[in-house]
Every structure is written in C-alpha cells, then in structure tokens.
mmCIF file of C-alpha atoms in Angstrom:
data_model
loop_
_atom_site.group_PDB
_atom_site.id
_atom_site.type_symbol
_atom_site.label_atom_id
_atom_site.label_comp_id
_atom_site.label_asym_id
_atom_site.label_seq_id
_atom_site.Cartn_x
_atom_site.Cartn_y
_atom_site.Cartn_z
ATOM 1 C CA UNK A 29 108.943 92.756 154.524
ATOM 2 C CA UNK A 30 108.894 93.597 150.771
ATOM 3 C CA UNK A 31 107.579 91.013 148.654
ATOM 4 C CA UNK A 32 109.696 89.999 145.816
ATOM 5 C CA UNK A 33 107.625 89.620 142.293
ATOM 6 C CA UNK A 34 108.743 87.660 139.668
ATOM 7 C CA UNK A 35 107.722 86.582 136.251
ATOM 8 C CA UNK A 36 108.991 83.170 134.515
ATOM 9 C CA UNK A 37 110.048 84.092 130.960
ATOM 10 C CA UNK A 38 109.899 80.249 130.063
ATOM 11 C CA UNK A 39 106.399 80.352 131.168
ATOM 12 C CA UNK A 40 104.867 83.139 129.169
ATOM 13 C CA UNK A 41 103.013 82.377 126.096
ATOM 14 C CA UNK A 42 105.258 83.470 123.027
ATOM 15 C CA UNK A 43 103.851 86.794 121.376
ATOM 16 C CA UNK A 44 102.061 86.521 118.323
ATOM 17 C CA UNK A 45 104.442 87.507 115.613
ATOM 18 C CA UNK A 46 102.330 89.825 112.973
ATOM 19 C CA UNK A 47 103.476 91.488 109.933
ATOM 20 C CA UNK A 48 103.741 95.353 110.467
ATOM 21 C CA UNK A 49 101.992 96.581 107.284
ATOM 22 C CA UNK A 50 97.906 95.859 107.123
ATOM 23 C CA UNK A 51 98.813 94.505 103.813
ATOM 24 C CA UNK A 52 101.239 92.232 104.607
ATOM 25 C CA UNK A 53 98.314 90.760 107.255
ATOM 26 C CA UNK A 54 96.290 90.784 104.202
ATOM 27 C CA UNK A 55 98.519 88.503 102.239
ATOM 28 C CA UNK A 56 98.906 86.066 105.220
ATOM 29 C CA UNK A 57 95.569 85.931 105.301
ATOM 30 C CA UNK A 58 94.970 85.397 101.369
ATOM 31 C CA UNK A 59 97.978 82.643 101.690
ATOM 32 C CA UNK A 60 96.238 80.767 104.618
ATOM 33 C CA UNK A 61 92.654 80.972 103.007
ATOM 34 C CA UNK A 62 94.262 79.643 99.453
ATOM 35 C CA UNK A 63 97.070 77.354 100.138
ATOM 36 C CA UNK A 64 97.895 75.447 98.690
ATOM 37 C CA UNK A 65 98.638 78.525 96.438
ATOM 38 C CA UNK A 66 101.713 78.841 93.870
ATOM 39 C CA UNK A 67 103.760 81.851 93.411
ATOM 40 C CA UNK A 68 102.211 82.437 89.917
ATOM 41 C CA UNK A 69 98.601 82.143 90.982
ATOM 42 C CA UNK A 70 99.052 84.161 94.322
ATOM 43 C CA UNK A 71 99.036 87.843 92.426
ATOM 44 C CA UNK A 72 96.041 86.785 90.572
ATOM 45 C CA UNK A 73 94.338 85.426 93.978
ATOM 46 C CA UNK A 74 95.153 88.936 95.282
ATOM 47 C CA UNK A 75 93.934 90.885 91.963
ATOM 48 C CA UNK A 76 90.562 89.650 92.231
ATOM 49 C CA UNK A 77 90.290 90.016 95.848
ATOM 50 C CA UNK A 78 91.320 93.153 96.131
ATOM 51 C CA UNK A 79 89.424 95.146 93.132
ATOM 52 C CA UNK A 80 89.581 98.459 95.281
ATOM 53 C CA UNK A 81 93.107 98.039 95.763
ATOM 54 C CA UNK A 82 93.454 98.838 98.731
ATOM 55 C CA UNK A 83 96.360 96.675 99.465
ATOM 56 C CA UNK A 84 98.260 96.420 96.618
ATOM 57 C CA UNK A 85 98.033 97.870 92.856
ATOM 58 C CA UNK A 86 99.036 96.043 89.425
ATOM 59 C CA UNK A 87 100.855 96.822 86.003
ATOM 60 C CA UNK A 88 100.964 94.512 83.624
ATOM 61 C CA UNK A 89 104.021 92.199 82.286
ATOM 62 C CA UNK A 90 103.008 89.890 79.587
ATOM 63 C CA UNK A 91 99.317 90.356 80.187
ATOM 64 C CA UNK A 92 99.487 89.208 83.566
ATOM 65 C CA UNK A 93 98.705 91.283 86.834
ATOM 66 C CA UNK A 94 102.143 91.642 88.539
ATOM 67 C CA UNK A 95 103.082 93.996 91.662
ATOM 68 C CA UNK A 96 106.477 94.678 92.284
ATOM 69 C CA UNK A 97 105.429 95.489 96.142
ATOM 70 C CA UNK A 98 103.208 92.112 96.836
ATOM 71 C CA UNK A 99 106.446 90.593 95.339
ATOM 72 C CA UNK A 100 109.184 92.502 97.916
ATOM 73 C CA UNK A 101 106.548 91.582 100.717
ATOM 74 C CA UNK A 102 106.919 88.208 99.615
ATOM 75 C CA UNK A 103 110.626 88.265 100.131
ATOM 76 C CA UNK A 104 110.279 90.153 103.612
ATOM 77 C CA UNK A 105 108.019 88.137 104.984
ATOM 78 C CA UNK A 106 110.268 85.039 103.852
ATOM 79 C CA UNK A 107 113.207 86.412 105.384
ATOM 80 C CA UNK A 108 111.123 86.859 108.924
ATOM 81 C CA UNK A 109 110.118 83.198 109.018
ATOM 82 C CA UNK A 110 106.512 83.643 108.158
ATOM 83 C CA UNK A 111 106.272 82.024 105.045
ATOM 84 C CA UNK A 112 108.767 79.542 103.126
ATOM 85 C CA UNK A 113 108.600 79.445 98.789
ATOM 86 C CA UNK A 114 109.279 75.788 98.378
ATOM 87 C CA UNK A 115 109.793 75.678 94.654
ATOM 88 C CA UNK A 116 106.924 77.358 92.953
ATOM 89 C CA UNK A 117 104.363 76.686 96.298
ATOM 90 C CA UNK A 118 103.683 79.552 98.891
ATOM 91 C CA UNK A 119 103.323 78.294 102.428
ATOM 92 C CA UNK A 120 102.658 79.886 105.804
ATOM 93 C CA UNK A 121 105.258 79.071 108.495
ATOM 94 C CA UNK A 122 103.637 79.738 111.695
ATOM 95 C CA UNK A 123 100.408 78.206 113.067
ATOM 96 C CA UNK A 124 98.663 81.866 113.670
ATOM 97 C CA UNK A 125 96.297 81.961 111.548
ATOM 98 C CA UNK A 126 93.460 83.529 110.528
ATOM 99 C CA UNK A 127 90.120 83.368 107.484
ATOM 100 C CA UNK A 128 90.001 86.627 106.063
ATOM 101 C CA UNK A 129 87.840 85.671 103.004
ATOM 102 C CA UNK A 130 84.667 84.279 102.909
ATOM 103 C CA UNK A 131 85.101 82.493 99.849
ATOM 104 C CA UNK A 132 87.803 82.394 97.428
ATOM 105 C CA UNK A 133 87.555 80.972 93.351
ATOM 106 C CA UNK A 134 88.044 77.495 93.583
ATOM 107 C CA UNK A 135 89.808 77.233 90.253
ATOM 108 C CA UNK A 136 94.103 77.623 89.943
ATOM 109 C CA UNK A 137 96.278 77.500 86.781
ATOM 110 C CA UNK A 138 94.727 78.840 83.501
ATOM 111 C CA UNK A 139 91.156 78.618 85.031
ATOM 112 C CA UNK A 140 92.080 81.536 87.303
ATOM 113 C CA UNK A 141 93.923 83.314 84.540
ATOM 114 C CA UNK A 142 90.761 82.986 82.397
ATOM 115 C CA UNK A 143 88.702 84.726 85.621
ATOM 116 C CA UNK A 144 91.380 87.608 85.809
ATOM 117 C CA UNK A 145 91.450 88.813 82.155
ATOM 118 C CA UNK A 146 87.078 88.500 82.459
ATOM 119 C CA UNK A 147 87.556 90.979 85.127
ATOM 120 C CA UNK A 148 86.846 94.592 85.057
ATOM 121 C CA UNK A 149 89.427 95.804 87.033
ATOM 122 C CA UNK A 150 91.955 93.594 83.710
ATOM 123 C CA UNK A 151 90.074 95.926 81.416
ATOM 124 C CA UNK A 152 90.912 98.844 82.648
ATOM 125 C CA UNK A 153 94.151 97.784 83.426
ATOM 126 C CA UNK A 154 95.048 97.311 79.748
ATOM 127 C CA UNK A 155 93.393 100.516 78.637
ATOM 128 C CA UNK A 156 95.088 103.200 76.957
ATOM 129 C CA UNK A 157 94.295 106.522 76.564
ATOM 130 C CA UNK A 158 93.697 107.653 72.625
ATOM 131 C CA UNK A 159 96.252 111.071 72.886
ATOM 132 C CA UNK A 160 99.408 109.999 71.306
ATOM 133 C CA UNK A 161 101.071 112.890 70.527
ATOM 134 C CA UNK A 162 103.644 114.730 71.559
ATOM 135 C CA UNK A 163 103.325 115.983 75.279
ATOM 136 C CA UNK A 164 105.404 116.844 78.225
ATOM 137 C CA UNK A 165 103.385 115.996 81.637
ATOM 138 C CA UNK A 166 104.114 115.762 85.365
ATOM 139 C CA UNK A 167 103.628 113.106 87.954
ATOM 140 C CA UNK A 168 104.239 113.086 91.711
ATOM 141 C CA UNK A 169 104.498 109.969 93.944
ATOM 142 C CA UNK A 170 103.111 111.769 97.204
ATOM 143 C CA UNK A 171 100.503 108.979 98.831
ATOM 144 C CA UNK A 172 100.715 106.651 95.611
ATOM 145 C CA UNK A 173 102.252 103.024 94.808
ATOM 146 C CA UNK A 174 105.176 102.671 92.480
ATOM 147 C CA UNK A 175 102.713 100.332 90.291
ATOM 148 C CA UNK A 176 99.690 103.519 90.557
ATOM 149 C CA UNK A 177 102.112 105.943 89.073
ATOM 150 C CA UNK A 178 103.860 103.352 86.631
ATOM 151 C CA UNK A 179 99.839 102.943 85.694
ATOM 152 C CA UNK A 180 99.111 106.237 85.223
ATOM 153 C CA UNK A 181 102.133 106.864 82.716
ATOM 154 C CA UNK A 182 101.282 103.677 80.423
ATOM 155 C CA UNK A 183 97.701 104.782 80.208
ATOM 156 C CA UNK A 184 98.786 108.401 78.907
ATOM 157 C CA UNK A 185 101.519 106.738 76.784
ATOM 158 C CA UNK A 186 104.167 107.855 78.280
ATOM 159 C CA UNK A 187 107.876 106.370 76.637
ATOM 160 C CA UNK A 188 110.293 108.134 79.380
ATOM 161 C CA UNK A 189 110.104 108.940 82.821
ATOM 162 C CA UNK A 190 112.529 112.135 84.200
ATOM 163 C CA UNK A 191 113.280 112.096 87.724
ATOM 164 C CA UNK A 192 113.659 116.105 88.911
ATOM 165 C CA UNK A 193 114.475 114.865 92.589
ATOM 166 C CA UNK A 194 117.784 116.611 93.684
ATOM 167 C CA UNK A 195 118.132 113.264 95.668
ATOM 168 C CA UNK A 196 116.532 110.371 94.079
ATOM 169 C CA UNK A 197 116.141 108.028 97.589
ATOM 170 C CA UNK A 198 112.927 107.314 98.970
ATOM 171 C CA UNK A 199 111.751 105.335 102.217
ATOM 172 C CA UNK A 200 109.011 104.131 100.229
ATOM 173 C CA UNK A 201 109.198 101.152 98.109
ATOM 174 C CA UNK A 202 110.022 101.546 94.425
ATOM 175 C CA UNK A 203 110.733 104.766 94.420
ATOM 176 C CA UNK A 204 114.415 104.938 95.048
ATOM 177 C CA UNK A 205 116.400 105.875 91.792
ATOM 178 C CA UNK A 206 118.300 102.210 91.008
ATOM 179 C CA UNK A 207 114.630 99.920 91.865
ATOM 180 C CA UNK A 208 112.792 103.081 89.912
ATOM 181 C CA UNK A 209 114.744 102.466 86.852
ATOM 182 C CA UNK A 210 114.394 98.907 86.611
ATOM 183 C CA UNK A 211 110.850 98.537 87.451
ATOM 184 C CA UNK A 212 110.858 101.494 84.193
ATOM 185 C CA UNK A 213 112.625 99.803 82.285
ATOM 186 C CA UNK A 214 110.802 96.243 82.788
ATOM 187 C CA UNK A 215 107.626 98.284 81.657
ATOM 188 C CA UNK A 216 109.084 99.558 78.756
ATOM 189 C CA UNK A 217 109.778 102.991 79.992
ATOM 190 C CA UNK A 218 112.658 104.540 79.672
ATOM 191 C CA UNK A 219 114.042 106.415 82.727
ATOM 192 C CA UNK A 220 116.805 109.074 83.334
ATOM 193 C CA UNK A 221 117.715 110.866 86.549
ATOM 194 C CA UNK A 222 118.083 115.041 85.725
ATOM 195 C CA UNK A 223 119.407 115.852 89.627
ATOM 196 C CA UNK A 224 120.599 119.376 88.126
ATOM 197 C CA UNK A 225 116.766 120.472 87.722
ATOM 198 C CA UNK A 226 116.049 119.892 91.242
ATOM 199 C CA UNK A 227 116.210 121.736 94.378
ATOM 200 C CA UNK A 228 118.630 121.212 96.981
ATOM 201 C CA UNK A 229 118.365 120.719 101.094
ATOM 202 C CA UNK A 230 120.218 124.440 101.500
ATOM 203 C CA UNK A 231 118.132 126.519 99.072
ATOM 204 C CA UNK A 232 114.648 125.001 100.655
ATOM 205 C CA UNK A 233 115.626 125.198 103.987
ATOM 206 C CA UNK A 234 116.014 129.472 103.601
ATOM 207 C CA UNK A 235 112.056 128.767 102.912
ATOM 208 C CA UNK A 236 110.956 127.305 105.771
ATOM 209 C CA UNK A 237 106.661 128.848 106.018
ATOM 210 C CA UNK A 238 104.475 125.897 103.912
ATOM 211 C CA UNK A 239 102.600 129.124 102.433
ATOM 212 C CA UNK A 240 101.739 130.164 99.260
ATOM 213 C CA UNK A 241 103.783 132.951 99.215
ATOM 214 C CA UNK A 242 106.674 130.830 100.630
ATOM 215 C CA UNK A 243 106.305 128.229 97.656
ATOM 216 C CA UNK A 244 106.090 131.610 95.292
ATOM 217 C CA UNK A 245 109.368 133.138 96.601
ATOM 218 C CA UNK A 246 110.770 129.480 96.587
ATOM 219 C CA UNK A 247 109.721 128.917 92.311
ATOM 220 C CA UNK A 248 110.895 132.402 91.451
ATOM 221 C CA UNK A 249 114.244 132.094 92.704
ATOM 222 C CA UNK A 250 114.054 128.368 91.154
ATOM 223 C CA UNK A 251 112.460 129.663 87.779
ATOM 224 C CA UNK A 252 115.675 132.647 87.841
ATOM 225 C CA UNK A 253 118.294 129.912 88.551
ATOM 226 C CA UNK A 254 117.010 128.173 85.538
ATOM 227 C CA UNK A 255 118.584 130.207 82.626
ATOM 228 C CA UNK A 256 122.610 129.065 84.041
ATOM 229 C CA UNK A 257 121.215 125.158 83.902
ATOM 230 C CA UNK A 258 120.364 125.494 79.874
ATOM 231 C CA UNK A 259 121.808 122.353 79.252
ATOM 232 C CA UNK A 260 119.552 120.557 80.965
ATOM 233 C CA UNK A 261 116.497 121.786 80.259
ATOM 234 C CA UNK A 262 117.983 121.334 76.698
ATOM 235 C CA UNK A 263 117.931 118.242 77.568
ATOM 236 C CA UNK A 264 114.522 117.939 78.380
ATOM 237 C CA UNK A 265 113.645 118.681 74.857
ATOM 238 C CA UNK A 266 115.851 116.116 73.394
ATOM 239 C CA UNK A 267 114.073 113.568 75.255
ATOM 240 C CA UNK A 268 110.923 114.986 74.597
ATOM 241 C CA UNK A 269 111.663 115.096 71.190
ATOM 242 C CA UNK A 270 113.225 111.365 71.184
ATOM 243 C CA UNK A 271 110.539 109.756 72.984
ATOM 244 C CA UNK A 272 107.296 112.103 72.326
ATOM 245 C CA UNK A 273 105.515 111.909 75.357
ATOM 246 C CA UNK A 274 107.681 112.274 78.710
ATOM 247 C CA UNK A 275 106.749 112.770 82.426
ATOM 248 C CA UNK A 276 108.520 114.642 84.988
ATOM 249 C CA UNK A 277 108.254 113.689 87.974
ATOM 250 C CA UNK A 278 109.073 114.720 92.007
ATOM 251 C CA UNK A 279 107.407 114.024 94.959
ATOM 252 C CA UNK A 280 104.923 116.353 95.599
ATOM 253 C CA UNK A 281 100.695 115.322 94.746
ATOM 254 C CA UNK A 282 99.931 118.884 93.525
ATOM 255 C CA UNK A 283 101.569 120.196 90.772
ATOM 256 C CA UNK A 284 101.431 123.782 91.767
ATOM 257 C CA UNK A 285 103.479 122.780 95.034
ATOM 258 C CA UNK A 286 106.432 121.028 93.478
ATOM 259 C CA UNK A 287 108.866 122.765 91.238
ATOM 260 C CA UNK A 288 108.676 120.805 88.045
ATOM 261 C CA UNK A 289 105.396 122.779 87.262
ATOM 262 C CA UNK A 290 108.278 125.613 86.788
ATOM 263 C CA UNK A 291 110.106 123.421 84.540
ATOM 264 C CA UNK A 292 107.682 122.341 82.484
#
C-alpha cells in the first residue's frame, strides 16, 4: 500500500525574503544598524562605511556624496516591501534582520556632514586633475558603475560625453541612453548620442573569433567605412572644439578592443 506524503503549505515557515544584489543586503544592513536614519544622512552613512567601495561609488552634487544606484536601490527595495520612506525617515519593513557593522558614527545632521568632507575618500572625490586643455579621450563602462565613470570624466575635466554605441541600452544601471543623459547632465556634462559612429549587430556578427586578428579585420573594415560617415566625425570636432575636452565612450574596458580607439 503506497503511502501518501504530504506537506501543509500553511504550516511551513515563510522564506526569508533577501534582496538579490550583495549590495542591496548591504544597505539593509546599514538601514537596520542606523535607523533611525533619514534619506539625506543614509548616503553619507554608506560613504564612510564603505571607503573601498565596494558596494556603491559617489559623485558629487552640491558637495555632497550622492549615488544615483544606492538611490534606484532605494526605490526597488521600496517597491518589494522591504523598506517604507515615511517622509524624510528610512525604515526597514520586515523583522529579518541582521548587524552588519560593528559600530557606526553616532552623530546625524551636519555632525555627519562635517565627518564626510574630513574624510579621505571626500578629498579625493573633489580632486581634479591640473590638464585643462584641449583633449579628446575614451572611456568604456565594461565592469564599472555609472558614478566610477561619471568620476573619472570630472577628474580629467571632461565638459561632454559622446556615446559611440550603435544601440545605446544597457542591462546595467545608468547606462542606458535617456538615465545616461540625465545623470550627465545633472553633473554638468553635456551628453550626445553619435549612433552613426558605431558598429552594428550584422557587421560584428561576420566576425565572430574574439582574436586579435578578428578585432583587426573588424577596425579595418570600420576605419574604411569611416570616410562615407564625414559628417559625423565632423562632428566630433565641433564638439571637441565647443567643449575642449570630450570623451568617447562604448562599452568595452580596453581601448584597443572597442572601436572608438579607431575613431579617435
């Protein structure tokens, strides 16, 4: 006689809801160490706890530590019921919780702002390099933050941003063409989307091999297809001329592997 098993759903303890990301865990675990915390001292909490950032990484707006991706985690981990922003005060929802930090400052308000600008990490995150001429460089976003690239630019000066993506959508955060050119332009950058001095799906997919030679055949054929697209590499030196120091930038980490080494 088979023996019927059974399990009673009512029964089973309910599944500890966690955050996908290790950073959004991180943040939980700042807000439940903190709180009460407000949504103006949180960022500053997080800046000084996470010097190495390894979590999250900072621009500044108004002298003030701000990251546009602690702020969309915010909102996503809002929407999913595990925090609630009541007015200007960050609380955790749910009673799983966990100390991450051993200590935290016990100061808020202007006494925490006055720890954040002592910091290191502030002073380098104000520093500028002294080049200020005129210059055309490259970025790529491959394995960075929005706020490490947007870094990056401001140190070197940089006064426009040209995207050479053929398609300017990302999966990760920031780095989608309409949230790129506002998080730009609320830096002070300007930003301007050149899809013409990319490379298309069809003319990458005849290069298949990740070789060198493969990238070489790929850039020649690019660099060749560059003299019918005059326009918009005339364009380029508008801009460059308009705004002095400009980046280019695609996807790729290494410069060599990504074709706006050709165009610039």
């Amino acid at each position: 006689m088979a023996i019927l098993r059974y399990t009673c759903l009512e029964m089973m303890e309910p599944a500890k809801k966690t955050p996908p990301l290790l950073r959004q865990r991180f943040l939980l675990g700042l807000i439940d160490d903190a709180e009460p915390i407000t949504i103006e001292d949180l960022p500053r909490l997080c800046f000084l706890q996470d010097q190495n950032f390894v979590h999250y990484h900072f621009v500044l707006i108004q002298n003030e530590p701000y990251s546009f991706t602690l702020m969309n985690d915010l909102q996503w981990l809002q929407k999913r019921d595990f925090i609630i922003i009541d007015g200007v005060e960050v609380k955790r929802l749910d009673s799983m919780r966990e100390s991450v930090f051993c200590s935290l400052p016990p100061v808020r308000g202007g006494s925490l702002y006055d720890l954040v600008i002592q910091s290191e990490c502030y002073k380098e995150l104000c520093s500028r390099s002294a080049d200020n001429g005129e210059a055309l460089l490259t970025v790529g976003y491959e394995g960075r933050s929005v706020e490490d690239v947007m870094t990056t630019l401001l140190f070197h000066n940089v006064r426009a941003l040209c995207d050479v993506r053929a398609n300017p959508k990302s999966m990760k955060f920031g780095f989608s063409q309409k949230r790129l050119e506002k998080i730009s332009q609320s830096l002070g950058v300007f930003y301007i989307h050149i899809p013409q001095l990319g490379i298309d799906g069809e003319t990458r997919k005849r290069f298949l091999g990740d070789s060198r030679k493969d990238y070489d055949a790929l850039f020649e054929e690019y660099h060749e297809s560059l003299q019918s697209k005059t326009m918009y590499v005339n364009q380029l030196v508008h801009l460059l001329k308009e705004y002095r120091r400009i980046a280019l930038m695609c996807y790729e980490k290494e410069p060599r592997m990504c074709h706006r080494s050709v165009v610039s």
